[in-house]
Amino acid sequence: MDVHGRDLRYFVAVAEQLHFTRAAESLFVSQPALSKQIRALERQLGAPLFERDRQSVRLTPVGRALLPHARKVLDAWEEAHGAVRQATAEQQGTLTVGMSTSPGRGGLLPAIRSRFTEAHPGARAKLRQVGWEDATAGLADGTSDVAFVWLPLSGPERFRWVVMATEPRLVALPEAHPLAGRESVDFAELLDEPFLALPALAPELRDHWLALEDREVLGAGPPRIGGEIASADETYEALVDGLGVCLVAAGNVPLLTRGGVVVRPVRGVSPSRFALAWRADDTRGLVRHYARAAARVAEAL
């Protein structure tokens, strides 16, 4: 026996109103059409659901037995319909991917995109460039759904991430710098150099690129700051102007080696970690699947 959801909605409406005309008005159907559907349902069930007379409508014992189950079926269907609507919206939605550094790195983005679209063929990942003042690349203020960031993050308990690349940190120097002609340098040789620093709004990341932990290992004091930088272009100009030196991840070297700047390996400094991050409390399907696609790419690297 197949009973349509419409029949159950009609039954519940009459059972709650105990009045066919008012129930029909609430359902936006005519009273004769409603009565016809109820009679058809009663025939299918083989028992009357309502006792009718000129003054009132009452549920029969069969109607009282059916009512709670009919409500459960309708509630379950409404929940299922909502899940379908949400899944459809996610399939066709847009995911904003923040970045403060290009995540190129040997086809990283296309590899993630291809895996992401396997799960969400109608979705679109929109890239958004964010300044270095925001180390979370838009995650903290909600303007990005996921983001490519450098670790460490401020307030790490607020985020989840998957490390996409672990890269050595090299030193970028003006071409005329005395150490520029060397094949490589020891970090100890850089301790007295003026360093270019990230904005103070990103303290953990600023400290990382100044290599404060590695300085402490060597028993050195705080670095001398030759200038602040908030973009690759600003970094390049500051290097060319001789304002200082800076550490740079291996994958970002092409952003700075445009003439007048050289990059050399550094011994005695820990590597950098490039990650895809998202907010810990964000459980949306698009976010989960993009993170999963990123993890699959990271495993394959």
Short mmCIF file of C-alpha atoms in Angstrom, two decimals:
data_model
loop_
_atom_site.label_atom_id
_atom_site.label_comp_id
_atom_site.label_asym_id
_atom_site.label_seq_id
_atom_site.Cartn_x
_atom_site.Cartn_y
_atom_site.Cartn_z
CA MET A 1 0.00 0.00 0.00
CA ASP A 2 1.47 3.36 -1.12
CA VAL A 3 0.26 6.46 0.70
CA HIS A 4 1.41 9.83 -0.61
CA GLY A 5 2.82 12.52 1.63
CA ARG A 6 0.04 14.81 0.41
CA ASP A 7 -2.58 12.41 1.82
CA LEU A 8 -0.89 12.43 5.21
CA ARG A 9 -0.67 16.24 5.20
CA TYR A 10 -4.38 16.45 4.43
CA PHE A 11 -5.19 13.96 7.19
CA VAL A 12 -3.06 15.78 9.80
CA ALA A 13 -4.59 19.15 8.87
CA VAL A 14 -8.13 17.84 9.41
CA ALA A 15 -7.10 16.00 12.58
CA GLU A 16 -5.64 19.20 14.06
CA GLN A 17 -8.48 21.50 12.96
CA LEU A 18 -11.32 18.96 13.37
CA HIS A 19 -13.03 21.05 10.73
CA PHE A 20 -12.88 20.29 7.00
CA THR A 21 -13.46 23.86 5.79
CA ARG A 22 -10.77 25.40 8.01
CA ALA A 23 -8.37 22.58 7.14
CA ALA A 24 -8.98 23.15 3.43
CA GLU A 25 -8.28 26.87 3.83
CA SER A 26 -5.00 26.16 5.63
CA LEU A 27 -3.98 23.84 2.80
CA PHE A 28 -5.13 26.23 0.04
CA VAL A 29 -7.40 23.58 -1.50
CA SER A 30 -11.15 23.38 -1.88
CA GLN A 31 -13.21 21.64 0.80
CA PRO A 32 -14.69 19.10 -1.67
CA ALA A 33 -11.20 18.20 -2.93
CA LEU A 34 -10.00 17.70 0.64
CA SER A 35 -12.97 15.51 1.52
CA LYS A 36 -12.38 13.44 -1.61
CA GLN A 37 -8.72 12.82 -0.68
CA ILE A 38 -9.61 11.84 2.87
CA ARG A 39 -12.19 9.34 1.62
CA ALA A 40 -9.61 7.90 -0.78
CA LEU A 41 -7.12 7.51 2.09
CA GLU A 42 -9.76 5.78 4.21
CA ARG A 43 -10.45 3.35 1.38
CA GLN A 44 -6.74 2.57 1.10
CA LEU A 45 -6.48 1.96 4.83
CA GLY A 46 -9.72 0.00 4.96
CA ALA A 47 -11.07 1.95 7.92
CA PRO A 48 -12.66 5.35 8.63
CA LEU A 49 -10.41 8.02 10.12
CA PHE A 50 -13.08 10.55 11.12
CA GLU A 51 -16.58 10.46 12.49
CA ARG A 52 -18.60 13.24 10.83
CA ASP A 53 -21.97 14.74 11.60
CA ARG A 54 -23.53 18.15 11.01
CA GLN A 55 -22.08 19.64 14.19
CA SER A 56 -18.58 18.14 14.54
CA VAL A 57 -15.70 16.07 13.24
CA ARG A 58 -14.00 13.56 15.54
CA LEU A 59 -11.11 11.15 15.11
CA THR A 60 -11.94 7.48 15.15
CA PRO A 61 -9.73 5.07 17.12
CA VAL A 62 -7.95 4.30 13.82
CA GLY A 63 -7.46 8.01 13.18
CA ARG A 64 -6.04 8.51 16.69
CA ALA A 65 -3.65 5.59 16.13
CA LEU A 66 -2.49 6.99 12.77
CA LEU A 67 -1.99 10.62 13.82
CA PRO A 68 1.36 10.42 15.74
CA HIS A 69 2.89 8.25 13.02
CA ALA A 70 1.67 10.54 10.26
CA ARG A 71 3.26 13.50 12.05
CA LYS A 72 6.56 11.61 12.38
CA VAL A 73 6.55 10.76 8.67
CA LEU A 74 5.87 14.39 7.70
CA ASP A 75 8.55 15.67 10.10
CA ALA A 76 11.07 13.18 8.72
CA TRP A 77 10.24 14.20 5.17
CA GLU A 78 10.60 17.89 6.02
CA GLU A 79 14.00 17.17 7.57
CA ALA A 80 15.02 15.16 4.50
CA HIS A 81 13.80 17.91 2.19
CA GLY A 82 15.84 20.46 4.14
CA ALA A 83 18.95 18.29 3.86
CA VAL A 84 18.41 17.99 0.11
CA ARG A 85 17.99 21.77 -0.22
CA GLN A 86 21.19 22.37 1.73
CA ALA A 87 23.13 19.78 -0.27
CA THR A 88 21.87 21.27 -3.52
CA ALA A 89 22.87 24.76 -2.42
CA GLU A 90 26.32 23.51 -1.47
CA GLN A 91 26.72 21.70 -4.78
CA GLN A 92 26.03 24.95 -6.60
CA GLY A 93 27.68 27.29 -4.06
CA THR A 94 30.82 29.37 -4.05
CA LEU A 95 33.71 28.74 -1.66
CA THR A 96 35.95 31.73 -0.97
CA VAL A 97 39.60 30.67 -0.75
CA GLY A 98 41.80 33.26 0.94
CA MET A 99 45.52 33.56 0.35
CA SER A 100 48.24 36.02 1.25
CA THR A 101 50.86 34.10 -0.74
CA SER A 102 50.31 32.42 -4.09
CA PRO A 103 49.76 28.70 -3.49
CA GLY A 104 51.11 27.81 -6.97
CA ARG A 105 53.79 25.36 -5.86
CA GLY A 106 53.79 22.88 -8.71
CA GLY A 107 50.11 22.82 -9.58
CA LEU A 108 48.76 22.70 -6.03
CA LEU A 109 45.58 24.64 -6.79
CA PRO A 110 44.53 22.70 -9.93
CA ALA A 111 45.13 19.41 -8.10
CA ILE A 112 42.88 20.45 -5.20
CA ARG A 113 40.27 21.90 -7.54
CA SER A 114 39.97 18.70 -9.58
CA ARG A 115 39.41 16.59 -6.45
CA PHE A 116 37.02 19.14 -4.95
CA THR A 117 34.82 19.24 -8.04
CA GLU A 118 34.53 15.45 -7.98
CA ALA A 119 32.41 15.86 -4.83
CA HIS A 120 30.83 19.20 -5.79
CA PRO A 121 30.71 19.47 -9.59
CA GLY A 122 28.48 22.57 -9.48
CA ALA A 123 30.51 24.45 -6.86
CA ARG A 124 33.06 27.17 -7.55
CA ALA A 125 36.20 28.03 -5.58
CA LYS A 126 36.84 31.78 -5.74
CA LEU A 127 40.36 32.98 -4.88
CA ARG A 128 40.72 36.08 -2.71
CA GLN A 129 44.00 37.93 -2.14
CA VAL A 130 44.49 39.15 1.44
CA GLY A 131 47.25 41.45 2.74
CA TRP A 132 49.96 40.23 5.07
CA GLU A 133 48.39 42.21 7.92
CA ASP A 134 45.93 39.33 8.33
CA ALA A 135 47.90 36.14 8.96
CA THR A 136 44.67 34.10 8.71
CA ALA A 137 43.98 35.34 5.15
CA GLY A 138 40.36 36.18 5.96
CA LEU A 139 39.48 33.25 8.22
CA ALA A 140 39.37 35.29 11.42
CA ASP A 141 36.77 37.78 10.18
CA GLY A 142 34.82 35.26 8.10
CA THR A 143 35.57 36.81 4.70
CA SER A 144 37.29 33.58 3.61
CA ASP A 145 35.85 30.07 4.00
CA VAL A 146 39.22 28.32 3.75
CA ALA A 147 42.66 29.86 3.34
CA PHE A 148 46.24 29.12 2.43
CA VAL A 149 48.32 30.37 5.35
CA TRP A 150 51.73 30.11 6.94
CA LEU A 151 51.97 28.50 10.35
CA PRO A 152 51.91 29.34 13.19
CA LEU A 153 48.46 30.92 13.43
CA SER A 154 47.34 33.19 16.22
CA GLY A 155 44.75 31.45 18.41
CA PRO A 156 45.40 28.01 16.94
CA GLU A 157 42.47 26.45 18.85
CA ARG A 158 40.09 28.38 16.55
CA PHE A 159 41.37 26.66 13.41
CA ARG A 160 42.05 23.33 11.79
CA TRP A 161 44.58 22.83 9.00
CA VAL A 162 46.42 20.42 6.78
CA VAL A 163 50.08 21.12 5.99
CA MET A 164 50.52 21.34 2.22
CA ALA A 165 54.28 21.94 2.09
CA THR A 166 57.23 22.03 4.46
CA GLU A 167 59.85 24.26 2.87
CA PRO A 168 63.30 25.43 3.92
CA ARG A 169 63.66 29.09 4.77
CA LEU A 170 66.30 30.87 2.71
CA VAL A 171 67.66 34.38 3.09
CA ALA A 172 67.01 37.13 0.55
CA LEU A 173 69.79 39.72 0.29
CA PRO A 174 70.49 42.83 -1.76
CA GLU A 175 72.75 41.92 -4.66
CA ALA A 176 75.54 44.10 -3.27
CA HIS A 177 75.44 42.53 0.21
CA PRO A 178 78.80 41.05 1.37
CA LEU A 179 77.18 37.62 1.84
CA ALA A 180 75.49 37.63 -1.57
CA GLY A 181 78.45 35.93 -3.23
CA ARG A 182 78.38 32.94 -0.88
CA GLU A 183 76.89 29.55 -1.83
CA SER A 184 75.13 29.43 1.54
CA VAL A 185 75.31 31.18 4.90
CA ASP A 186 75.04 30.23 8.55
CA PHE A 187 72.15 31.83 10.43
CA ALA A 188 74.67 32.97 13.04
CA GLU A 189 76.18 35.23 10.36
CA LEU A 190 72.86 37.05 10.03
CA LEU A 191 72.20 37.81 13.68
CA ASP A 192 73.49 41.39 13.49
CA GLU A 193 71.83 42.17 10.16
CA PRO A 194 68.76 44.44 10.00
CA PHE A 195 65.72 42.29 9.20
CA LEU A 196 62.57 43.13 7.30
CA ALA A 197 59.57 42.30 9.49
CA LEU A 198 55.92 41.51 8.87
CA PRO A 199 53.28 43.84 10.36
CA ALA A 200 52.90 43.67 14.14
CA LEU A 201 49.22 42.72 13.64
CA ALA A 202 50.44 39.16 12.96
CA PRO A 203 52.81 38.68 15.93
CA GLU A 204 53.26 34.89 15.76
CA LEU A 205 54.02 34.96 12.05
CA ARG A 206 56.23 38.03 12.42
CA ASP A 207 58.27 36.20 15.07
CA HIS A 208 58.50 33.12 12.86
CA TRP A 209 59.92 34.99 9.87
CA LEU A 210 62.33 36.80 12.17
CA ALA A 211 63.35 33.31 13.40
CA LEU A 212 63.17 34.30 17.07
CA GLU A 213 63.26 30.67 18.26
CA ASP A 214 66.41 30.00 16.26
CA ARG A 215 67.96 33.21 17.61
CA GLU A 216 67.23 32.07 21.16
CA VAL A 217 68.96 28.73 20.49
CA LEU A 218 72.06 30.71 19.54
CA GLY A 219 71.72 32.92 22.62
CA ALA A 220 71.20 36.03 20.49
CA GLY A 221 69.18 39.08 21.42
CA PRO A 222 66.17 40.45 19.54
CA PRO A 223 66.68 41.31 15.87
CA ARG A 224 67.24 44.78 14.52
CA ILE A 225 64.26 45.80 12.36
CA GLY A 226 65.21 47.61 9.17
CA GLY A 227 61.64 48.04 7.92
CA GLU A 228 58.15 46.55 7.81
CA ILE A 229 56.78 44.72 4.78
CA ALA A 230 53.18 43.79 3.90
CA SER A 231 53.48 42.36 0.38
CA ALA A 232 55.93 40.72 -2.00
CA ASP A 233 56.36 44.01 -3.88
CA GLU A 234 57.15 45.91 -0.68
CA THR A 235 59.65 43.20 0.27
CA TYR A 236 61.40 43.41 -3.08
CA GLU A 237 61.63 47.20 -2.95
CA ALA A 238 62.96 47.15 0.63
CA LEU A 239 65.61 44.60 -0.33
CA VAL A 240 66.71 46.58 -3.37
CA ASP A 241 66.89 49.74 -1.22
CA GLY A 242 69.17 47.91 1.23
CA LEU A 243 66.85 48.30 4.22
CA GLY A 244 67.59 44.79 5.44
CA VAL A 245 67.51 41.08 4.73
CA CYS A 246 64.64 38.64 5.18
CA LEU A 247 63.90 34.97 5.34
CA VAL A 248 61.77 33.55 2.53
CA ALA A 249 60.19 30.14 1.93
CA ALA A 250 61.70 28.19 -0.95
CA GLY A 251 58.40 28.25 -2.84
CA ASN A 252 58.26 32.06 -2.70
CA VAL A 253 61.75 32.70 -4.07
CA PRO A 254 60.44 33.58 -7.59
CA LEU A 255 58.47 36.47 -6.06
CA LEU A 256 61.70 38.23 -5.04
CA THR A 257 64.39 37.27 -7.55
CA ARG A 258 63.60 39.92 -10.17
CA GLY A 259 67.02 41.56 -10.36
CA GLY A 260 69.00 43.26 -7.64
CA VAL A 261 68.12 40.52 -5.12
CA VAL A 262 69.75 37.15 -4.48
CA VAL A 263 68.56 34.25 -2.33
CA ARG A 264 70.87 31.85 -0.50
CA PRO A 265 70.31 28.71 1.61
CA VAL A 266 70.63 29.23 5.37
CA ARG A 267 72.06 26.67 7.79
CA GLY A 268 70.73 26.63 11.35
CA VAL A 269 67.18 27.84 10.76
CA SER A 270 64.06 25.68 10.98
CA PRO A 271 61.77 25.14 7.94
CA SER A 272 58.46 26.87 7.21
CA ARG A 273 55.04 25.20 6.93
CA PHE A 274 52.46 26.19 4.33
CA ALA A 275 48.93 25.02 5.14
CA LEU A 276 45.29 25.01 4.05
CA ALA A 277 43.25 26.12 7.09
CA TRP A 278 39.59 26.54 8.03
CA ARG A 279 37.63 27.55 11.13
CA ALA A 280 37.27 24.77 13.69
CA ASP A 281 33.53 25.37 14.10
CA ASP A 282 32.75 25.43 10.36
CA THR A 283 31.13 22.10 9.50
CA ARG A 284 29.71 23.00 6.06
CA GLY A 285 30.01 20.36 3.37
CA LEU A 286 31.87 22.62 0.93
CA VAL A 287 34.53 23.38 3.55
CA ARG A 288 34.90 19.74 4.60
CA HIS A 289 35.26 18.53 1.02
CA TYR A 290 37.78 21.22 0.07
CA ALA A 291 39.84 20.35 3.15
CA ARG A 292 39.59 16.66 2.26
CA ALA A 293 40.71 17.38 -1.30
CA ALA A 294 43.67 19.36 0.04
CA ALA A 295 44.63 16.49 2.37
CA ARG A 296 44.56 14.04 -0.53
CA VAL A 297 46.83 16.31 -2.56
CA ALA A 298 49.21 16.75 0.39
CA GLU A 299 49.46 12.97 0.80
CA ALA A 300 50.31 12.59 -2.87
CA LEU A 301 53.11 15.18 -2.83
#
